[in-house]
Each structure stands twice: as structure tokens, then as C-alpha cells.
Amino acid sequence: MAGIRERARAEHTAEIVRLARVQVEREGASSLSLRAIARELGMVSSAIYRYFASRDELLTKLIIDSYDRLGEEVEAADAGVRRRTDFLGRWRAMSHAIRQWALAHPAEYALLFGTPVPGYAAPQDTIGPASRYTIVLIRLIVEMEGAGHRSADKVPVALRRDYARFRQRFDVAASDAMLMGGMAAWANMMGAINLELFGHLYNVIDTPGALFEAVVAQQGRLLVSGTAPPPGTSKRA
Amino acid sequence: MAGIRERARAEHTAEIVRLARVQVEREGASSLSLRAIARELGMVSSAIYRYFASRDELLTKLIIDSYDRLGEEVEAADAGVRRRTDFLGRWRAMSHAIRQWALAHPAEYALLFGTPVPGYAAPQDTIGPASRYTIVLIRLIVEMEGAGHRSADKVPVALRRDYARFRQRFDVAASDAMLMGGMAAWANMMGAINLELFGHLYNVIDTPGALFEAVVAQQGRLLVSGTAPPPGTSKRA
DNA sequence: CCTCAAACGAGAGCAGTGCTCTTGTTTTTC
DNA sequence: GAAAAACAAGAGCACTGCTCTCGTTTGAGG
């Protein structure tokens, strides 16, 4: 009952995670130190291992949380667009939500989308949260096509199998062409954010926000560039 | 003369760099260990500091070398296209050269385009090599426009200053629209590679090469989508 | 209520890291 | 040939992740 110990455990765990995130945000994931956390907590370093089996496990927890927060942001951004048929508006809102979150939490963004440490295989528990923000994007793509929009992207034959599996896994009925357009848009947007966040626009583009906006607009246009015969939709590129 | 010592120094330096690269390629930059290098070299760890003032300095050297190798690959790929007016072919060749190099040297790619450690400002000596591969891309853009091609990309006003400075710095006369298209193409291509290399397509896209090809083709088309009347060059949208 | 096992925190310790400083030797320079 | 610079070795400092042991605290079952 109540569980004096249970409560203490929950609190300590939360506190460790909180301090870890602060540390990551401040000095980067590479210099996250369990000992430093223990010190700040007034614990001895070995005590931390009662809560996390290893540094990697703590990092995994941080990754999961970050994916969740990002997903939340993107969902909120999408939900914030009143006219649900304003697909370009929704696309812009989501994209900017991702970028804004990245700018606000660069180290967490790097944790998710930066260098993976060789050999580190993302545990199963990360893939759920990891797909959360993408699901919002997928839903948009599907609704766009449902409304008659269609990407004009050409689909390489080699990708048909991937897209077929994709439809099955996410239980959506988007055409290959639309999925193609979505992947391209996704890659392009993430690419722009990466370049900015990882410093490759430094001293080249002073207004990365404008570049991002242009890139997002370009992909948005492409997503609705195909023949858009309103209601009845069929498959096929 | 000849410099017994000078020679030894050059050899030792080269050997350190070589071992460092092997280590980075094998276990990732984060676990690059000066002591391990010293051990393999039969030296004591402090001796390494005669050659590199710090671990960071050694890493910087690796970064510079990697940028140089990447630049070399891209230059060779471009030069390998016989018909110099086959702009789309050249674009494809360069893009694939970058991806192939990344796939062949994932850890080095991560070193260049992955998470930067917070606070680490790239030293001046890196910016030269870092721009080497981009210069090939820029040259292509300029030649394309010279041949009458033009990107249809819209240019946000905020970017005009950046592009003006860009023209000055690289001494090129490309239009804003064309630079815009080039930036978008660059971001898109790098984004696709990042997603693939950093594991975000895992279990989603089994044939990332095909996705990459599609993305590159899309951007290639956009680069020549504007009014393209002048001389003998054809090419459809 | 009382016992016993599980959970816990402290502490010591191991193996590893980057980096500094001193000491004696070797090479280069004047 | 002497002074100066370059060098390798070694000891040492402060830090890391992680393990193991040893008392203490807590909670659950008899």
C-alpha cells in the first residue's frame, strides 16, 4: 500500500532522468556522467545502478522521452490547424513544429537524429515513440490523397515492395506515388533541419528559417502537384 | 639534412592518424582513445602529445582529411561524366558519389555530418576542405544556369542577402532562384543520406538506394524545371 | 506480530580515459 | 663542441562506467 519505497523509487528515477536531461542539454550526450548525477543527487555513484542498469539504459530512456515530446509537439501543431482541409497549412505547421522543437532542444534533437553510436541497436521500446511524429505525417498524406491530391513523384519499382509493407504496417491505403512524395518531403525537411542544427549553414545562410520555409513550401507544392480529381480516388502512380 | 628527426616525425604523425582512422571506423569517434593508439604504436601515452596537442586536435585532423577525401570523390564523379552538358547526369553522379562514400565510410561520414559536440567550434582549417565538395555542386548549378536552365523555386526575400553574399564569396553569378534550387537539392540529398545512414529507414525502406535515386531525380527535375529555352539542351520536366 | 527476503545506499576497488609535469636522452643548431 | 630544442618515458591527477561486498531499511507472508 502507498509504498514508501515504491514512491521513493519513482521519485528518484524521475529525478535522475531530469538531471540527465539537463546535463545532456547543457554539455551534450557524450559527456553525460552517471557519477555527476549521483553527486548532484547526494548519492554514491553505485546507487544509480539500482535505477538504471547502465549509462546506455539511461540514454535510451532519454531518447524515448524525447521522441515522445517531439511527437506531442507535432500532434499539437497539426491539431492546431482549424481547417482540416488546409493540407498545406497542416504540412507547414508540422514541419515548423519539428524545427522549432529542434531549435529549442538541440541536444535532444541530436540524440534522436544525430550520430548513432556504432553497434548500438535501438531497443524495441524506442520504435513506438520514434514513429509517433511520423504517424502524424503519414495521416496527413493519406488525408490529402483522400481529398483528391496526389503527388506527381515517380516511383522506382524497387520501392513498391517497401511501400506495400508500409501500407500494411501502418494500415493505410496511400498510393505508391503519395508515399513517395511523403518520403521525399520528409527527407527534405529533416535534411534542412540537420544542416542547420549541425552547423553546415553557418556563415552561409544567416536566415535558416527562411531557407526552411522555402524548402517546406517546395515539398508542399509537390505533394499537391499531381492531378487532383476530387472525390473518387484510385490507386496507381 | 634530410632530417632524421623530421622524417620520423612525419612518419609517426601519419601512423597516429592512420590508427586513429581505423579506430574511428571501427568503434566510432566517441571511443577514439589516444592511449590505445599509443599502445598499438609501442609508445607511452604522453608521447602522443608531442604530435597532437589534444584528442580534439587529432579529431580535427581526421575531419579535415575526411572532407578532403569526400571532395576528391565528388570531383572525380563529376569529372567522370563525359558530356559536360549532361547536367542531370552530373548531378546524379555527384549525389551518388556522396552516398557511396558515406556508405563505405559511415563513421567518417558521421564525423562530418553527424552530431557536433556542443561548444566545439570548427577550427578555421576545416572550412576550406569542408567546402570542397560543395564547390563542385555550386559549379554545376552555375553551369546549368549558363546553359539556360533555371530552377522554378521561389526565393524568400529574407534569403536575398544570404545569396548576395554567397555570390560574392564563391565568386559566382548564379541567380537567387538557381541558388535556392541548389540549396533545396543539397538539403534534400543530404537528408536522404542522413536518414539512411543514421538508421531511420531501418525496417521501413529496404532499398534505400532506390529511395535516394528517386529523391535525387526529383531534385534534378526541379533544377531544370524553369524556362529552359536556349541552345541545344533538351530534357523534359 | 515477527521473520525473512528483497531492495537499497554506502564504500572500496578495477580498468579505463585525457592530460600534465618531470627527468633523462637524443638530435639539431649555432 | 656547447647550448638548445625535440623527444620518449614514467609517474601522477582527476575523471569515467561498472562490479562487488556489506550493513541497513522496507515490505510481504506466515
XYZ file of C-alpha atoms in Angstrom, chain A:
237
model
C 0.000 0.000 0.000
C 1.073 3.509 -0.731
C 4.504 2.008 -0.853
C 7.000 4.262 0.819
C 9.624 2.540 -1.190
C 7.662 2.481 -4.398
C 7.157 6.207 -4.204
C 10.770 6.898 -3.392
C 11.812 4.782 -6.317
C 9.566 6.665 -8.714
C 10.794 9.991 -7.434
C 14.440 9.046 -7.610
C 14.052 7.659 -11.094
C 12.339 10.818 -12.253
C 14.986 12.959 -10.638
C 17.792 11.028 -12.276
C 16.158 11.409 -15.659
C 15.573 15.081 -15.076
C 19.181 15.754 -14.119
C 20.362 13.637 -17.007
C 18.344 15.665 -19.462
C 19.690 18.899 -18.037
C 23.193 17.576 -18.395
C 22.638 16.391 -21.950
C 21.081 19.698 -22.904
C 23.997 21.548 -21.399
C 27.004 19.549 -22.463
C 25.812 17.051 -24.987
C 25.055 13.403 -24.683
C 28.682 12.351 -24.925
C 29.555 13.873 -21.593
C 26.590 12.588 -19.674
C 28.031 11.307 -16.425
C 26.290 8.975 -14.032
C 28.712 9.967 -11.320
C 27.905 13.621 -11.777
C 24.220 12.863 -11.469
C 24.825 10.836 -8.346
C 26.848 13.679 -6.905
C 24.110 16.208 -7.545
C 21.654 13.813 -6.002
C 23.785 13.339 -2.927
C 24.095 9.675 -3.694
C 27.064 7.492 -4.209
C 27.590 6.539 -7.828
C 26.860 2.850 -7.444
C 23.381 3.630 -6.133
C 22.376 4.889 -9.564
C 22.637 1.362 -10.857
C 19.656 0.401 -8.732
C 17.631 2.539 -11.123
C 19.384 2.158 -14.443
C 21.439 -0.841 -15.330
C 23.847 1.205 -17.407
C 24.538 4.561 -18.921
C 23.101 3.268 -22.166
C 19.845 2.392 -20.500
C 19.536 5.891 -19.128
C 20.279 7.317 -22.545
C 17.637 5.073 -24.053
C 15.144 6.412 -21.563
C 16.066 9.944 -22.576
C 15.656 9.051 -26.228
C 12.225 7.589 -25.657
C 11.102 10.628 -23.719
C 12.435 12.952 -26.380
C 10.658 11.109 -29.154
C 7.516 11.379 -27.126
C 7.856 15.086 -26.623
C 8.567 15.632 -30.280
C 5.562 13.546 -31.187
C 3.430 15.563 -28.829
C 4.552 18.808 -30.395
C 3.818 17.639 -33.892
C 0.423 16.307 -32.917
C -0.446 19.569 -31.248
C 0.717 21.554 -34.242
C -1.431 19.517 -36.569
C -4.412 19.687 -34.278
C -3.979 23.437 -34.099
C -4.937 23.917 -37.712
C -8.673 24.610 -37.764
C -9.452 23.976 -41.400
C -8.643 20.302 -41.641
C -8.678 20.502 -45.417
C -5.936 23.118 -45.379
C -3.414 20.418 -46.064
C -0.576 22.733 -46.941
C -1.205 24.644 -43.758
C -1.047 21.448 -41.771
C 2.129 20.388 -43.516
C 3.698 23.721 -42.724
C 2.539 23.572 -39.131
C 4.010 20.129 -38.572
C 7.277 20.960 -40.249
C 7.749 24.095 -38.260
C 6.841 22.289 -35.082
C 9.655 19.856 -35.697
C 12.129 22.582 -36.454
C 11.077 24.688 -33.509
C 11.389 21.765 -31.170
C 14.804 21.019 -32.587
C 15.949 24.590 -32.118
C 14.624 24.650 -28.578
C 16.239 21.339 -27.675
C 19.231 20.912 -29.938
C 20.958 18.285 -27.845
C 17.818 16.191 -27.623
C 17.342 16.545 -31.347
C 20.918 15.403 -31.840
C 20.199 12.466 -29.585
C 17.401 11.376 -31.886
C 18.697 12.302 -35.308
C 22.429 12.652 -34.933
C 25.219 10.148 -34.975
C 24.199 6.780 -33.691
C 26.951 5.042 -31.794
C 28.154 2.110 -33.896
C 26.844 -1.129 -32.555
C 24.078 0.481 -30.581
C 20.854 -1.110 -31.779
C 17.803 0.840 -30.782
C 15.892 -1.273 -28.262
C 12.365 -2.306 -29.113
C 10.869 0.206 -26.705
C 12.147 3.100 -28.784
C 10.433 2.238 -32.024
C 6.973 3.053 -30.768
C 7.751 6.587 -29.614
C 10.068 7.029 -32.576
C 7.253 6.598 -35.018
C 4.858 8.878 -33.202
C 5.759 12.050 -35.066
C 5.905 10.230 -38.376
C 2.412 8.887 -37.908
C 1.086 12.414 -37.919
C 2.810 12.991 -41.220
C 1.509 9.746 -42.648
C -2.024 10.602 -41.631
C -1.721 13.897 -43.436
C -0.518 12.231 -46.594
C -3.398 9.814 -46.508
C -5.978 12.509 -45.949
C -4.508 14.586 -48.739
C -4.871 11.774 -51.148
C -8.332 11.086 -49.863
C -9.221 14.634 -50.791
C -8.001 14.133 -54.305
C -4.492 15.458 -54.112
C -1.735 13.402 -55.496
C 1.996 13.670 -55.655
C 3.485 13.606 -59.115
C 6.527 11.731 -57.913
C 7.689 8.823 -59.941
C 8.027 5.578 -58.024
C 11.012 3.303 -58.627
C 9.889 -0.298 -58.940
C 12.278 -1.352 -56.211
C 10.275 0.638 -53.698
C 6.928 -0.989 -54.413
C 7.593 -3.821 -52.007
C 8.620 -1.373 -49.314
C 5.528 0.691 -49.818
C 3.312 -2.357 -49.834
C 4.702 -3.395 -46.484
C 4.414 0.177 -45.333
C 0.680 0.224 -46.105
C 0.246 -2.992 -44.216
C 2.218 -1.983 -41.183
C 0.578 1.375 -40.713
C -2.746 0.212 -42.027
C -3.120 2.983 -44.538
C -4.186 2.961 -48.147
C -1.975 5.579 -49.715
C -0.753 5.125 -53.255
C 2.860 4.459 -54.035
C 3.167 7.886 -55.580
C 1.808 9.583 -52.499
C 4.070 7.618 -50.188
C 6.957 8.501 -52.447
C 6.063 12.147 -52.208
C 5.772 11.852 -48.453
C 9.155 10.213 -48.083
C 10.772 12.874 -50.234
C 9.123 15.629 -48.257
C 10.187 14.032 -45.002
C 13.776 13.552 -46.120
C 13.976 17.065 -47.436
C 12.609 18.662 -44.317
C 14.802 16.643 -41.976
C 17.766 17.353 -44.189
C 17.237 21.068 -43.931
C 16.975 20.872 -40.155
C 20.070 18.728 -39.925
C 22.126 21.121 -41.985
C 21.024 23.988 -39.802
C 21.314 22.276 -36.437
C 24.607 20.628 -37.166
C 26.201 23.831 -38.288
C 26.544 23.351 -42.007
C 24.768 26.582 -42.849
C 26.957 28.553 -40.527
C 28.375 31.565 -42.279
C 26.475 30.594 -45.397
C 22.839 31.160 -44.600
C 22.078 33.666 -41.897
C 18.348 33.154 -42.099
C 17.937 29.389 -41.995
C 14.309 29.852 -41.084
C 13.645 31.338 -44.492
C 15.501 28.527 -46.184
C 13.494 26.022 -44.234
C 10.263 27.739 -45.135
C 11.197 27.660 -48.811
C 12.123 24.001 -48.674
C 8.908 23.113 -46.893
C 6.889 25.125 -49.385
C 8.584 23.380 -52.275
C 7.725 19.956 -50.951
C 4.233 21.082 -50.078
C 3.633 22.165 -53.630
C 4.920 18.851 -54.906
C 2.558 16.968 -52.658
C -0.410 18.566 -54.347
C 1.107 18.860 -57.774
C -0.429 15.772 -59.308
C -3.755 15.626 -60.987
C -6.270 16.406 -58.325
C -9.568 14.950 -59.425
C -11.666 15.491 -56.329
C -13.570 12.721 -54.673
C -13.244 9.286 -56.183
C -9.712 8.141 -55.767
C -7.962 5.121 -57.069
C -4.545 3.643 -56.579
C -1.741 3.629 -59.060
C 1.003 6.050 -59.749
